[in-house]
Every structure is written in C-alpha cells, then in structure tokens.
Short mmCIF file of C-alpha atoms in Angstrom, two decimals:
data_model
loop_
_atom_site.label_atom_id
_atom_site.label_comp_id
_atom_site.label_asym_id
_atom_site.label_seq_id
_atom_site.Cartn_x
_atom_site.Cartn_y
_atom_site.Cartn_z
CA UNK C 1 0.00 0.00 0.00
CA UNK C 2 0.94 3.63 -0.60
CA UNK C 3 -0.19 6.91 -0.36
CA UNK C 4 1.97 8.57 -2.52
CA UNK C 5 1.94 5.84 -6.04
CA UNK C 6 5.82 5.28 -5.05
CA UNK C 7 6.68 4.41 -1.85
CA UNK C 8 5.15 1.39 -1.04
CA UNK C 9 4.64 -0.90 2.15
CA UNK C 10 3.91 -4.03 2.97
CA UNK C 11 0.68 -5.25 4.39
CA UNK C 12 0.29 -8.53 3.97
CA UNK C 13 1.40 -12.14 2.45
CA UNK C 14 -0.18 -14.77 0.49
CA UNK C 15 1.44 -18.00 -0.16
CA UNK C 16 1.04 -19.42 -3.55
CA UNK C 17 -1.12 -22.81 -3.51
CA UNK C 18 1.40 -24.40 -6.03
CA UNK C 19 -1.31 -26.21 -8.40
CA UNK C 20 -0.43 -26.02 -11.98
CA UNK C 21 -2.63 -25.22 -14.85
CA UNK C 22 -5.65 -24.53 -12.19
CA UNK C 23 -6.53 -20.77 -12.12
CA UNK C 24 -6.44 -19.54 -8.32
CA UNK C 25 -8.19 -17.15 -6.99
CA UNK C 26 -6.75 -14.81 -4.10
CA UNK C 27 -7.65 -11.72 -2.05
CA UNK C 28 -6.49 -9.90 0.80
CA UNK C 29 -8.25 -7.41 2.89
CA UNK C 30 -6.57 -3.97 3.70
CA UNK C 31 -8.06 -3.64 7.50
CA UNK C 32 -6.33 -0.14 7.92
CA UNK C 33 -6.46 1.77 4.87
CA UNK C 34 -5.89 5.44 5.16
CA UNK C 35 -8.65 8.37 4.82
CA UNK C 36 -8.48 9.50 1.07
CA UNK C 37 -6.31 8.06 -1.69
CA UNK C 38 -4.66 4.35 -1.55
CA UNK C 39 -2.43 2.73 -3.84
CA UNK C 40 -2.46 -0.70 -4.37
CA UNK C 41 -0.05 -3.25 -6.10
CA UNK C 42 0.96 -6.93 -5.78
CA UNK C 43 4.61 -8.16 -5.79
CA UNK C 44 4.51 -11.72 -7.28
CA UNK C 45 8.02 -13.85 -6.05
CA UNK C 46 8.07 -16.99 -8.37
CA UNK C 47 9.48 -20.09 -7.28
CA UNK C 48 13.23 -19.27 -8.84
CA UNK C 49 13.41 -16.09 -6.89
CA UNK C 50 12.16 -13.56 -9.91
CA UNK C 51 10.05 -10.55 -8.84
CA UNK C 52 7.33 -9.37 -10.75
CA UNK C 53 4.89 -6.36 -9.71
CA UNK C 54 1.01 -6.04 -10.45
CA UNK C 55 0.12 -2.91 -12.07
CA UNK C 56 -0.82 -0.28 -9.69
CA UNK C 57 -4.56 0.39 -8.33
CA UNK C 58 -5.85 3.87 -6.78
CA UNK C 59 -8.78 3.32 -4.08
CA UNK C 60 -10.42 6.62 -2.87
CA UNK C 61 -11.34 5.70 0.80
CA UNK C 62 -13.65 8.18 2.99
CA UNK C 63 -15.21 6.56 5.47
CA UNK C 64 -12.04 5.73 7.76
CA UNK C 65 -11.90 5.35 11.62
CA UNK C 66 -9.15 7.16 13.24
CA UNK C 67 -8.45 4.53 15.41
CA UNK C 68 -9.62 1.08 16.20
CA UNK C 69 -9.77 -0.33 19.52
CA UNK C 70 -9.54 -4.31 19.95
CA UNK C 71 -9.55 -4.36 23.91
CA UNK C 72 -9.80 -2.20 27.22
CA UNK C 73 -9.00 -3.79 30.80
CA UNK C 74 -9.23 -2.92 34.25
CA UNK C 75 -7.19 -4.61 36.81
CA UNK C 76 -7.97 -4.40 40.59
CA UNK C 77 -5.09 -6.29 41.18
CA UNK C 78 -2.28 -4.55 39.14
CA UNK C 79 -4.05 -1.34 39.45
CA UNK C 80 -3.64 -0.76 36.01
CA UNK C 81 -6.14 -0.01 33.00
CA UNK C 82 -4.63 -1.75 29.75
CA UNK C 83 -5.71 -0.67 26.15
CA UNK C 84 -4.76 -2.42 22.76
CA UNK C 85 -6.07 -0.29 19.67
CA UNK C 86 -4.66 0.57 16.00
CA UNK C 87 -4.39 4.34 15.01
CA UNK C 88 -4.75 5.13 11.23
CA UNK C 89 -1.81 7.94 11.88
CA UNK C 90 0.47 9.73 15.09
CA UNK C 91 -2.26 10.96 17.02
CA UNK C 92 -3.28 12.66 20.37
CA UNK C 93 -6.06 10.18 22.12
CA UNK C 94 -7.39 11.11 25.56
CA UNK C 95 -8.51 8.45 28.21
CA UNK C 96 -10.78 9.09 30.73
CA UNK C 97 -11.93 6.53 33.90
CA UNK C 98 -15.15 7.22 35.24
CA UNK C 99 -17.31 5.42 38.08
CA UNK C 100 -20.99 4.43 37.41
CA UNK C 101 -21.51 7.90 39.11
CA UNK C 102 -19.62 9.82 36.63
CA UNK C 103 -16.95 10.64 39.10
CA UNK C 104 -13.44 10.76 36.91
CA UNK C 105 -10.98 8.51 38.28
CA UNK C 106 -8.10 8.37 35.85
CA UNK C 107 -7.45 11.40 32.18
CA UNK C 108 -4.62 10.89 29.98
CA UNK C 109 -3.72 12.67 26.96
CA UNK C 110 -1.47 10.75 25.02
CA UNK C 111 0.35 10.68 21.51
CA UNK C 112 -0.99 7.40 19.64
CA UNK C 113 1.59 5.88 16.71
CA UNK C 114 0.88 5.15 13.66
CA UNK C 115 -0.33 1.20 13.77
CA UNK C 116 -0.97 -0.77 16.77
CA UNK C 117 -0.56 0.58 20.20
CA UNK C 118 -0.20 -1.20 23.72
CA UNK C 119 -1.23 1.36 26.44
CA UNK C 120 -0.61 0.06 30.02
CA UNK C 121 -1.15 3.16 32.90
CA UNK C 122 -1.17 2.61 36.34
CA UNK C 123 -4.31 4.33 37.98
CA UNK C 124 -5.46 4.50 41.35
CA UNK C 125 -6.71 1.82 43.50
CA UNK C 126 -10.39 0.84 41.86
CA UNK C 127 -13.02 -1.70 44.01
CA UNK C 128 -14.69 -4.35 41.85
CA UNK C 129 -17.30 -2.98 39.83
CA UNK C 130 -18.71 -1.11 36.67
CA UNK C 131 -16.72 1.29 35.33
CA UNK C 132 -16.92 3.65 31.65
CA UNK C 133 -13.75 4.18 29.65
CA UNK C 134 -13.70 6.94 26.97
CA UNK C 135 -11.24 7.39 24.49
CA UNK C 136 -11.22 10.39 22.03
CA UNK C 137 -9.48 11.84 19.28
CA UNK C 138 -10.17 14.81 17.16
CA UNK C 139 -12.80 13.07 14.66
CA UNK C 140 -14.37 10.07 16.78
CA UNK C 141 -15.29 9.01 20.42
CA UNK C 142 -15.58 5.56 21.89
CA UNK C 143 -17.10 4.79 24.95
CA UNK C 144 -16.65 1.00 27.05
CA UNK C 145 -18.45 -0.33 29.87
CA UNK C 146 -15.85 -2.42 31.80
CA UNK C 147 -16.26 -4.97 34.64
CA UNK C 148 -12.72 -4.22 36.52
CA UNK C 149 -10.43 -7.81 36.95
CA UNK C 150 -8.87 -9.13 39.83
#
C-alpha cells in the first residue's frame, strides 16, 4: 500500500497454492487503509526467486476510523487499566476513567503511533465494579463499559 503511487509498504502475504494449470483465486483485505487516496499493487516472487509487480490500483477511501480499539482492561489487582487499539496515523487520544456515578478517576492525553498501540497506565486503586472508559481523538469518540479484573 501507498499513499503517494511510489513508496510502497507491505501489508500482507499470500502464499502461492502451487497447483499447476488450475486458475487460483486470491484476495487480501486492507483492514487499515488510510482516509483519502490508496495505492495498491501486488509483488509476485516466483518459485526461482524472480520478482514481478502487479500494475498499480488507486482506491479513494472516505469513510475511515481514526483509530480502532480491539480491547480495554481494568485490573484491581495490578491497578492498572490496559488498552490495545490501532491508530490510522500519530495521534493525540485522551482516556478518561469514570465510576458508574460519573466521578473521573483516571485522564490521559497521550500521543498514539501510527499502527498498533499497547497502552498500560497505572491508575489509582479501583473496588470491583462497573466502570466507563472513553477514548477520544479529534474526529471520533468511543465509549466501554468495563467490569474491573482481579
């Protein structure tokens, strides 16, 4: 994938399913494109070790997440709330803890790199129980209900 047409990155393998004179069918799914213009092209490594490239596709994407989140913990025991989330580019996210009261516990602003991200804050001692994590950036807001862990 690029953004530019030239510099290009990797995102992904396919192995080649080796039957002769059969016509395969593959596909891969770009999970993380970027907002606005995508290019596209397929490097083909033959068996002898010669490279051959697809010709190049352009994908207009609009409808793009800033950043998706995969998981949010609490632990009671660690004292520690434990995020693991993908950002479409370097980005500030905040964090905010809240009881079921809407008392803030625990607000971070942090700078989110480009790809996957493992956040892992200490915050003060929490009791078992419901608890609402928020995390925002400029262009979206997501909001978890989370049962803290021992």
């Amino acid at each position: 994938r690029s953004s530019n047409g030239k510099d290009f990155e990797n995102i992904g393998e396919l192995n080649a399913n080796n039957l002769v004179n059969i016509q395969i069918n593959y596909n891969f799914a770009d999970n993380f494109p970027a907002k606005g213009i995508n290019f596209y092209r397929l490097v083909m490594i033959d068996i002898d070790g010669s490279i051959e490239y697809s010709k190049t596709v352009r994908v207009s994407v609009t409808n793009v997440p800033s950043f998706t989140l995969f998981n949010v913990a609490l632990s009671v025991s660690n004292s520690n709330i434990k995020m693991l989330l993908n950002s479409n580019s370097e980005q500030a996210i905040q964090i905010i803890l809240a009881d079921v009261s809407g008392r803030i516990l625990y607000t971070n602003k942090i700078t989110l790199q480009k790809g996957f991200n493992v956040i892992d804050k200490k915050i003060a001692a929490l009791n078992t129980g419901v608890y609402y994590a928020k995390l925002f950036t400029t262009d979206q807001a997501i909001t978890k209900t989370l049962l803290s862990e021992h």
